[in-house]
Structure formats: C-alpha cells, structure tokens
Amino acid sequence: MAQGQTRESIKMALDTLKANKLRSGLTILGIVIGVTTVITISSVINGLNNRVSDFVSSMGSNIIWVFHMPVIGVRPTTEQLTRKKLTIDDVIALRQLPHVVAADGGHQHVKPMFRVGDVAVRYNGKKVAGTILQGATAQVAEVYELKLIQGRLFTDDEDQRHEHVCVIGHDTWEDLFGNESAIGKEVTVESGAYIVIGVLDKQKQIFGGGKNPQDNQVYFPLGTFHNLHPEDLDMWVSVKYDDPKNKALVQEEIRELLRVRRHVKTEADDNFEIFGPDSLTKLWGQLTGGLVAFMIAVSSVGLMVGGVGVMNIMLVSVTERTREIGIRKAIGATKKTILTQFTTEAVTLCAVGGVVGVMVGAVLTWIVYFLPIGLPATLSGVWVITGFGVSCAIGLLFGIYPAWKAATLDPIEALRYE
C-alpha cells in the first residue's frame, strides 16, 4: 500500500515536471549549479591529491632533508634566517651514520623571488633561457635515483679538481642539440665553457601540462659551482637511508650529530630543520583544505538558492492544486498520503537537479582533464554520492513546509477553491 502510494506520488511529481518544463528547469538551476560546483572542484582536488601522492611516492619514502631553517609551510623568523649554513663537512659526517646509504649537499642558483631559472645556456648559436644551475656532489644520483640517457655523472675527483664539466637536463639537451649526442660538446654558461658529460632523463613533476622546470637544469660538481657562484651559500642536504622503518632512528641520529657539530647547548632548540616528503603531503593538505572550504561555501549558496526556489514553486503548486487536494481528501486520501505526495515531488525535483548537476560536473571534469594546462581531474565517487545526497536532502528540507500546508488543508474549503 505504502509503496503504491510512493510510486503514484513519484509519477505525479514527474508529470508535474513535464507539464511545467521551463518553470521546473529554472527551479532546479540553483541545485544544478551547487552540485556541479561540488563535482568539478572535488574532481580537480581529487586528481591533484593523487598526483601529489604519486610524486611524493616517486621521491621515495627513505629520504630526509636537512636545511638551516624551515621552508615548508611556515614563514622563517629573523633568527632562522641568520642561522649558520650547513656545509659539505656536515654532509661527509652524515654519510658515516650506520643507516645512511648516501648523502648529498647541493646549492642552487635561481631567481630569489620565484625560484625559477635565471641563466641562459648557449651552444653553437642556440640558447636556452631560464635554466636552473645546480651544484651537487657525486652522490646526488644515488640519493634521488636520477636516470641518465647519455653519458655519466661527475666523480668525486672531478669535484675536488673543480673540473669544467656538467650534466644537463633533458629539455636543455633537446633544445640545444636536438637528437644529437651532447657528450663531449662544450656549452657556455655565463662566462665559462663546460664540457657535457651526461644528459638526464625526464623528471617527474607534480602538475602536468607545459615543460617541467626541473628538466631545464645544468648540474655542476659542487667545487665547480662554487667557482661560478660563490655567493650562493645555502646548502640543501639530502640523506637517503636504508629502510623506511628506520626513519625515526635516522632522524634522531642526524639530530644528535648536527647538534654536536653545530655546538648547540643541551637546553637550546635545534638550529636546523629536519623533514621528509611527508611534509609536502601535509602542506598540500593544508592548501586543499582551503579549496574544500571554498567549494562548500560556493555550492552551499547554490543549493540554498535552489532550495528556496523549490519551496516557492511547491507553494505555488499547492495553491494551483488546492481543488485537486480537496477532491483527493474527499475520496479518502489521508494527511500522510498528501504529505508523502508533495514531499516526494520536492525531493524528485531536487534529485533531478542533482542528476543533471552530476552529469554537467562530469563533463566539466572531462574538459578540464583534456585542457592544455593538464590539471589531473579525477571524478570522485564519494563526492558524486555526497552531491546527489545533499540535493535530495535539500528537497526534503525545503519541501516539508509546502507538503505540510497541502496536507492540513480543510477539504471543504479546498473544494470551494476556484
């Protein structure tokens, strides 16, 4: 009996929608906008989260970074900015720790404001601008598992002799040499000439689309880099250890070693920072938290506007069908039957808006995915269900009052209504 009434109510609701297509479409527009916003933004966030997670995983779970001040997610204080820099001697000492497999100390020459390349590399009349200059030790490839498609990396001996050799990034090689081998060729960087001994394979990047700045780099032995840019003193230390389960132990060993080497008093705080790839994940979580809040705010406005529109149309519908309600009550329809009918109509109206919103959101997700900017949008099943569920809840919430008003109409007065 109850199921039959529900089916009849849904049928009447759909008949009402069909009879007033334009009005129904305008009514659910707010619902459609709200659900579309949820689906589109959540898909982009979901895709970006997956991309960041893959990028962090590709870096390895057994890497620890050390720097003289915090650089991820915080604004350094004056005290932190003026701390003593880490040195190559610290790197050599860290290599002696029992669980450390390799350690690299590197310098980078970039534009201070945006951390992008600031130098042009030339070869045989061709030029590549915006190149990042990187000074590193011979263990950098082992720490970051860098792959070379040509040649080799520099050695410790070449580093100590400050040899004029370099390893170039994939895009730097491609733009300067095309498909030709770069090994043994001499490139000009600023005022110096350097022999190319290796070419790196393409490196992974967090966000797709466009060229990866990390593929437009020139790696020099650390001593060679110091001769080129002696003013760049900030050393970034990267430590690779044997097993992820030893992370806490290795961090503590690094902390103890550096506190002794940097003469930190027992009661004083560390004057250096230790962090790992998980710090990037935490920072990204903080950033996406703001995006989620923005998504909820925007979609809530659309859903509330849609809900008010549904309530308004349902009140109009009750007024238009007052005589029909009176006839139904006269032939035995109960308050519950009328309440169910009009509540079902409101929920059905919003459910249609939810379905349309999901479909439009899915189309926009597909468009965003294939745009040249390459945002890795991925449709989220959780948010699809959430968006549709909330749209139905809006119908129930804003449809209750019109349904109650219809259910409590006096049948005699309703039959008299013209």
GROMACS .gro file of C-alpha atoms in nm, residues 173-417:
model
  245
  173TRP     CA    1   6.974   1.891  -2.426
  174GLU     CA    2   6.676   1.868  -2.661
  175ASP     CA    3   6.663   2.245  -2.723
  176LEU     CA    4   7.038   2.278  -2.778
  177PHE     CA    5   7.127   1.955  -2.955
  178GLY     CA    6   6.803   1.814  -3.095
  179ASN     CA    7   6.854   1.439  -3.128
  180GLU     CA    8   7.234   1.460  -3.147
  181SER     CA    9   7.459   1.336  -2.871
  182ALA     CA   10   7.574   1.608  -2.633
  183ILE     CA   11   7.859   1.411  -2.481
  184GLY     CA   12   8.193   1.586  -2.524
  185LYS     CA   13   8.031   1.905  -2.656
  186GLU     CA   14   8.112   2.236  -2.493
  187VAL     CA   15   7.829   2.461  -2.369
  188THR     CA   16   7.864   2.818  -2.249
  189VAL     CA   17   7.713   2.907  -1.911
  190GLU     CA   18   7.752   3.275  -1.827
  191SER     CA   19   8.123   3.348  -1.885
  192GLY     CA   20   8.253   2.992  -1.871
  193ALA     CA   21   8.268   2.691  -2.105
  194TYR     CA   22   8.182   2.344  -1.971
  195ILE     CA   23   8.205   2.000  -2.131
  196VAL     CA   24   7.883   1.798  -2.122
  197ILE     CA   25   7.949   1.452  -1.975
  198GLY     CA   26   7.586   1.342  -1.919
  199VAL     CA   27   7.222   1.405  -2.007
  200LEU     CA   28   6.942   1.335  -1.760
  201ASP     CA   29   6.617   1.161  -1.845
  202LYS     CA   30   6.288   1.347  -1.796
  203GLN     CA   31   6.198   1.400  -1.432
  204LYS     CA   32   5.854   1.368  -1.279
  205GLN     CA   33   5.655   1.678  -1.194
  206ILE     CA   34   5.357   1.730  -0.967
  207PHE     CA   35   5.131   1.908  -1.214
  208GLY     CA   36   5.102   1.811  -1.578
  209GLY     CA   37   5.096   2.048  -1.870
  210GLY     CA   38   5.382   2.253  -2.008
  211LYS     CA   39   5.751   2.191  -1.957
  212ASN     CA   40   5.897   2.079  -1.629
  213PRO     CA   41   6.147   2.340  -1.497
  214GLN     CA   42   6.346   2.052  -1.346
  215ASP     CA   43   6.424   1.933  -1.700
  216ASN     CA   44   6.594   2.265  -1.780
  217GLN     CA   45   6.886   2.233  -1.541
  218VAL     CA   46   7.262   2.214  -1.550
  219TYR     CA   47   7.434   2.009  -1.278
  220PHE     CA   48   7.791   2.102  -1.184
  221PRO     CA   49   8.032   1.940  -0.940
  222LEU     CA   50   7.999   2.128  -0.612
  223GLY     CA   51   8.351   2.279  -0.633
  224THR     CA   52   8.287   2.396  -0.990
  225PHE     CA   53   7.959   2.556  -0.885
  226HIS     CA   54   8.134   2.743  -0.601
  227ASN     CA   55   8.374   2.899  -0.854
  228LEU     CA   56   8.078   3.000  -1.072
  229HIS     CA   57   7.854   3.140  -0.795
  230PRO     CA   58   8.043   3.174  -0.466
  231GLU     CA   59   7.763   3.396  -0.330
  232ASP     CA   60   7.515   3.105  -0.314
  233LEU     CA   61   7.581   2.962   0.031
  234ASP     CA   62   7.251   2.799   0.131
  235MET     CA   63   7.317   2.426   0.125
  236TRP     CA   64   7.030   2.181   0.098
  237VAL     CA   65   7.128   1.844   0.244
  238SER     CA   66   6.951   1.527   0.125
  239VAL     CA   67   7.001   1.200   0.310
  240LYS     CA   68   6.895   0.857   0.182
  241TYR     CA   69   6.873   0.580   0.439
  242ASP     CA   70   6.840   0.203   0.412
  243ASP     CA   71   6.486   0.120   0.528
  244PRO     CA   72   6.171   0.331   0.583
  245LYS     CA   73   6.114   0.160   0.917
  246ASN     CA   74   6.437   0.324   1.043
  247LYS     CA   75   6.309   0.676   0.976
  248ALA     CA   76   6.271   0.782   1.342
  249LEU     CA   77   6.609   0.634   1.433
  250VAL     CA   78   6.788   0.804   1.142
  251GLN     CA   79   6.625   1.138   1.221
  252GLU     CA   80   6.742   1.114   1.581
  253GLU     CA   81   7.095   1.018   1.473
  254ILE     CA   82   7.107   1.314   1.233
  255ARG     CA   83   6.977   1.546   1.504
  256GLU     CA   84   7.237   1.433   1.759
  257LEU     CA   85   7.523   1.455   1.508
  258LEU     CA   86   7.434   1.804   1.387
  259ARG     CA   87   7.373   1.939   1.739
  260VAL     CA   88   7.726   1.830   1.832
  261ARG     CA   89   7.880   1.967   1.511
  262ARG     CA   90   7.692   2.298   1.540
  263HIS     CA   91   7.769   2.331   1.915
  264VAL     CA   92   7.405   2.351   2.023
  265LYS     CA   93   7.368   2.368   2.400
  266THR     CA   94   7.171   2.094   2.573
  267GLU     CA   95   6.883   2.320   2.676
  268ALA     CA   96   6.867   2.503   2.341
  269ASP     CA   97   6.642   2.416   2.047
  270ASP     CA   98   6.782   2.281   1.720
  271ASN     CA   99   6.926   2.550   1.492
  272PHE     CA  100   6.841   2.344   1.182
  273GLU     CA  101   6.534   2.171   1.040
  274ILE     CA  102   6.479   1.804   0.953
  275PHE     CA  103   6.185   1.700   0.736
  276GLY     CA  104   6.083   1.448   0.472
  277PRO     CA  105   5.850   1.407   0.174
  278ASP     CA  106   5.554   1.369   0.412
  279SER     CA  107   5.595   1.741   0.488
  280LEU     CA  108   5.494   1.813   0.128
  281THR     CA  109   5.183   1.599   0.174
  282LYS     CA  110   5.090   1.786   0.494
  283LEU     CA  111   5.143   2.124   0.327
  284TRP     CA  112   4.929   2.018   0.031
  285GLY     CA  113   4.660   1.901   0.273
  286GLN     CA  114   4.655   2.249   0.429
  287LEU     CA  115   4.624   2.413   0.087
  288THR     CA  116   4.345   2.185  -0.033
  289GLY     CA  117   4.162   2.238   0.296
  290GLY     CA  118   4.106   2.599   0.184
  291LEU     CA  119   3.986   2.481  -0.157
  292VAL     CA  120   3.739   2.240   0.004
  293ALA     CA  121   3.607   2.521   0.226
  294PHE     CA  122   3.567   2.742  -0.082
  295MET     CA  123   3.388   2.461  -0.266
  296ILE     CA  124   3.146   2.406   0.023
  297ALA     CA  125   3.075   2.779   0.052
  298VAL     CA  126   3.003   2.827  -0.319
  299SER     CA  127   2.797   2.510  -0.355
  300SER     CA  128   2.603   2.588  -0.036
  301VAL     CA  129   2.489   2.920  -0.182
  302GLY     CA  130   2.370   2.748  -0.499
  303LEU     CA  131   2.194   2.472  -0.306
  304MET     CA  132   2.025   2.715  -0.067
  305VAL     CA  133   1.906   2.931  -0.356
  306GLY     CA  134   1.781   2.617  -0.527
  307GLY     CA  135   1.608   2.506  -0.207
  308VAL     CA  136   1.428   2.839  -0.168
  309GLY     CA  137   1.323   2.816  -0.533
  310VAL     CA  138   1.184   2.467  -0.477
  311MET     CA  139   0.990   2.580  -0.172
  312ASN     CA  140   0.847   2.874  -0.365
  313ILE     CA  141   0.738   2.658  -0.659
  314MET     CA  142   0.590   2.395  -0.429
  315LEU     CA  143   0.385   2.661  -0.250
  316VAL     CA  144   0.262   2.783  -0.589
  317SER     CA  145   0.185   2.423  -0.684
  318VAL     CA  146  -0.016   2.371  -0.365
  319THR     CA  147  -0.216   2.686  -0.438
  320GLU     CA  148  -0.280   2.582  -0.801
  321ARG     CA  149  -0.391   2.233  -0.698
  322THR     CA  150  -0.600   2.323  -0.395
  323ARG     CA  151  -0.920   2.190  -0.552
  324GLU     CA  152  -0.740   1.869  -0.657
  325ILE     CA  153  -0.624   1.822  -0.296
  326GLY     CA  154  -0.982   1.874  -0.176
  327ILE     CA  155  -1.112   1.608  -0.418
  328ARG     CA  156  -0.845   1.358  -0.313
  329LYS     CA  157  -0.927   1.413   0.054
  330ALA     CA  158  -1.298   1.379  -0.018
  331ILE     CA  159  -1.244   1.035  -0.170
  332GLY     CA  160  -1.035   0.912   0.122
  333ALA     CA  161  -0.679   1.043   0.091
  334THR     CA  162  -0.519   1.087   0.433
  335LYS     CA  163  -0.290   1.365   0.554
  336LYS     CA  164   0.001   1.120   0.530
  337THR     CA  165  -0.082   1.047   0.165
  338ILE     CA  166  -0.090   1.416   0.071
  339LEU     CA  167   0.224   1.485   0.277
  340THR     CA  168   0.405   1.199   0.103
  341GLN     CA  169   0.291   1.314  -0.241
  342PHE     CA  170   0.415   1.671  -0.214
  343THR     CA  171   0.732   1.579  -0.024
  344THR     CA  172   0.811   1.324  -0.294
  345GLU     CA  173   0.754   1.589  -0.561
  346ALA     CA  174   1.002   1.825  -0.393
  347VAL     CA  175   1.262   1.551  -0.343
  348THR     CA  176   1.216   1.430  -0.702
  349LEU     CA  177   1.258   1.785  -0.831
  350CYS     CA  178   1.585   1.826  -0.642
  351ALA     CA  179   1.701   1.473  -0.730
  352VAL     CA  180   1.662   1.560  -1.100
  353GLY     CA  181   1.869   1.873  -1.033
  354GLY     CA  182   2.128   1.656  -0.858
  355VAL     CA  183   2.150   1.414  -1.150
  356VAL     CA  184   2.184   1.699  -1.400
  357GLY     CA  185   2.449   1.861  -1.178
  358VAL     CA  186   2.647   1.535  -1.159
  359MET     CA  187   2.631   1.496  -1.537
  360VAL     CA  188   2.740   1.856  -1.602
  361GLY     CA  189   3.016   1.822  -1.339
  362ALA     CA  190   3.139   1.501  -1.506
  363VAL     CA  191   3.150   1.674  -1.846
  364LEU     CA  192   3.342   1.971  -1.699
  365THR     CA  193   3.583   1.728  -1.529
  366TRP     CA  194   3.646   1.562  -1.864
  367ILE     CA  195   3.705   1.902  -2.029
  368VAL     CA  196   3.944   2.015  -1.753
  369TYR     CA  197   4.137   1.688  -1.781
  370PHE     CA  198   4.200   1.736  -2.152
  371LEU     CA  199   4.277   2.110  -2.139
  372PRO     CA  200   4.633   2.214  -2.235
  373ILE     CA  201   4.704   2.314  -1.873
  374GLY     CA  202   4.680   1.943  -1.787
  375LEU     CA  203   4.503   1.954  -1.450
  376PRO     CA  204   4.472   1.590  -1.338
  377ALA     CA  205   4.097   1.598  -1.261
  378THR     CA  206   3.956   1.266  -1.142
  379LEU     CA  207   3.587   1.209  -1.073
  380SER     CA  208   3.533   1.121  -0.707
  381GLY     CA  209   3.264   0.863  -0.632
  382VAL     CA  210   3.237   0.987  -0.273
  383TRP     CA  211   3.162   1.343  -0.382
  384VAL     CA  212   2.919   1.224  -0.652
  385ILE     CA  213   2.718   1.042  -0.386
  386THR     CA  214   2.754   1.337  -0.148
  387GLY     CA  215   2.637   1.590  -0.408
  388PHE     CA  216   2.337   1.381  -0.508
  389GLY     CA  217   2.251   1.301  -0.146
  390VAL     CA  218   2.266   1.666  -0.041
  391SER     CA  219   2.042   1.768  -0.334
  392CYS     CA  220   1.781   1.513  -0.220
  393ALA     CA  221   1.817   1.637   0.139
  394ILE     CA  222   1.757   1.993   0.021
  395GLY     CA  223   1.434   1.876  -0.147
  396LEU     CA  224   1.322   1.709   0.174
  397LEU     CA  225   1.414   2.008   0.391
  398PHE     CA  226   1.252   2.274   0.174
  399GLY     CA  227   0.961   2.057   0.064
  400ILE     CA  228   0.831   1.971   0.410
  401TYR     CA  229   0.651   2.301   0.473
  402PRO     CA  230   0.461   2.314   0.140
  403ALA     CA  231   0.372   1.945   0.184
  404TRP     CA  232   0.250   2.006   0.538
  405LYS     CA  233   0.046   2.303   0.418
  406ALA     CA  234  -0.116   2.086   0.150
  407ALA     CA  235  -0.181   1.801   0.396
  408THR     CA  236  -0.355   2.028   0.650
  409LEU     CA  237  -0.592   2.196   0.404
  410ASP     CA  238  -0.957   2.173   0.503
  411PRO     CA  239  -1.123   1.950   0.238
  412ILE     CA  240  -1.448   2.154   0.232
  413GLU     CA  241  -1.262   2.485   0.189
  414ALA     CA  242  -1.037   2.321  -0.072
  415LEU     CA  243  -1.335   2.200  -0.276
  416ARG     CA  244  -1.478   2.551  -0.275
  417TYR     CA  245  -1.148   2.698  -0.406
   0.00000   0.00000   0.00000
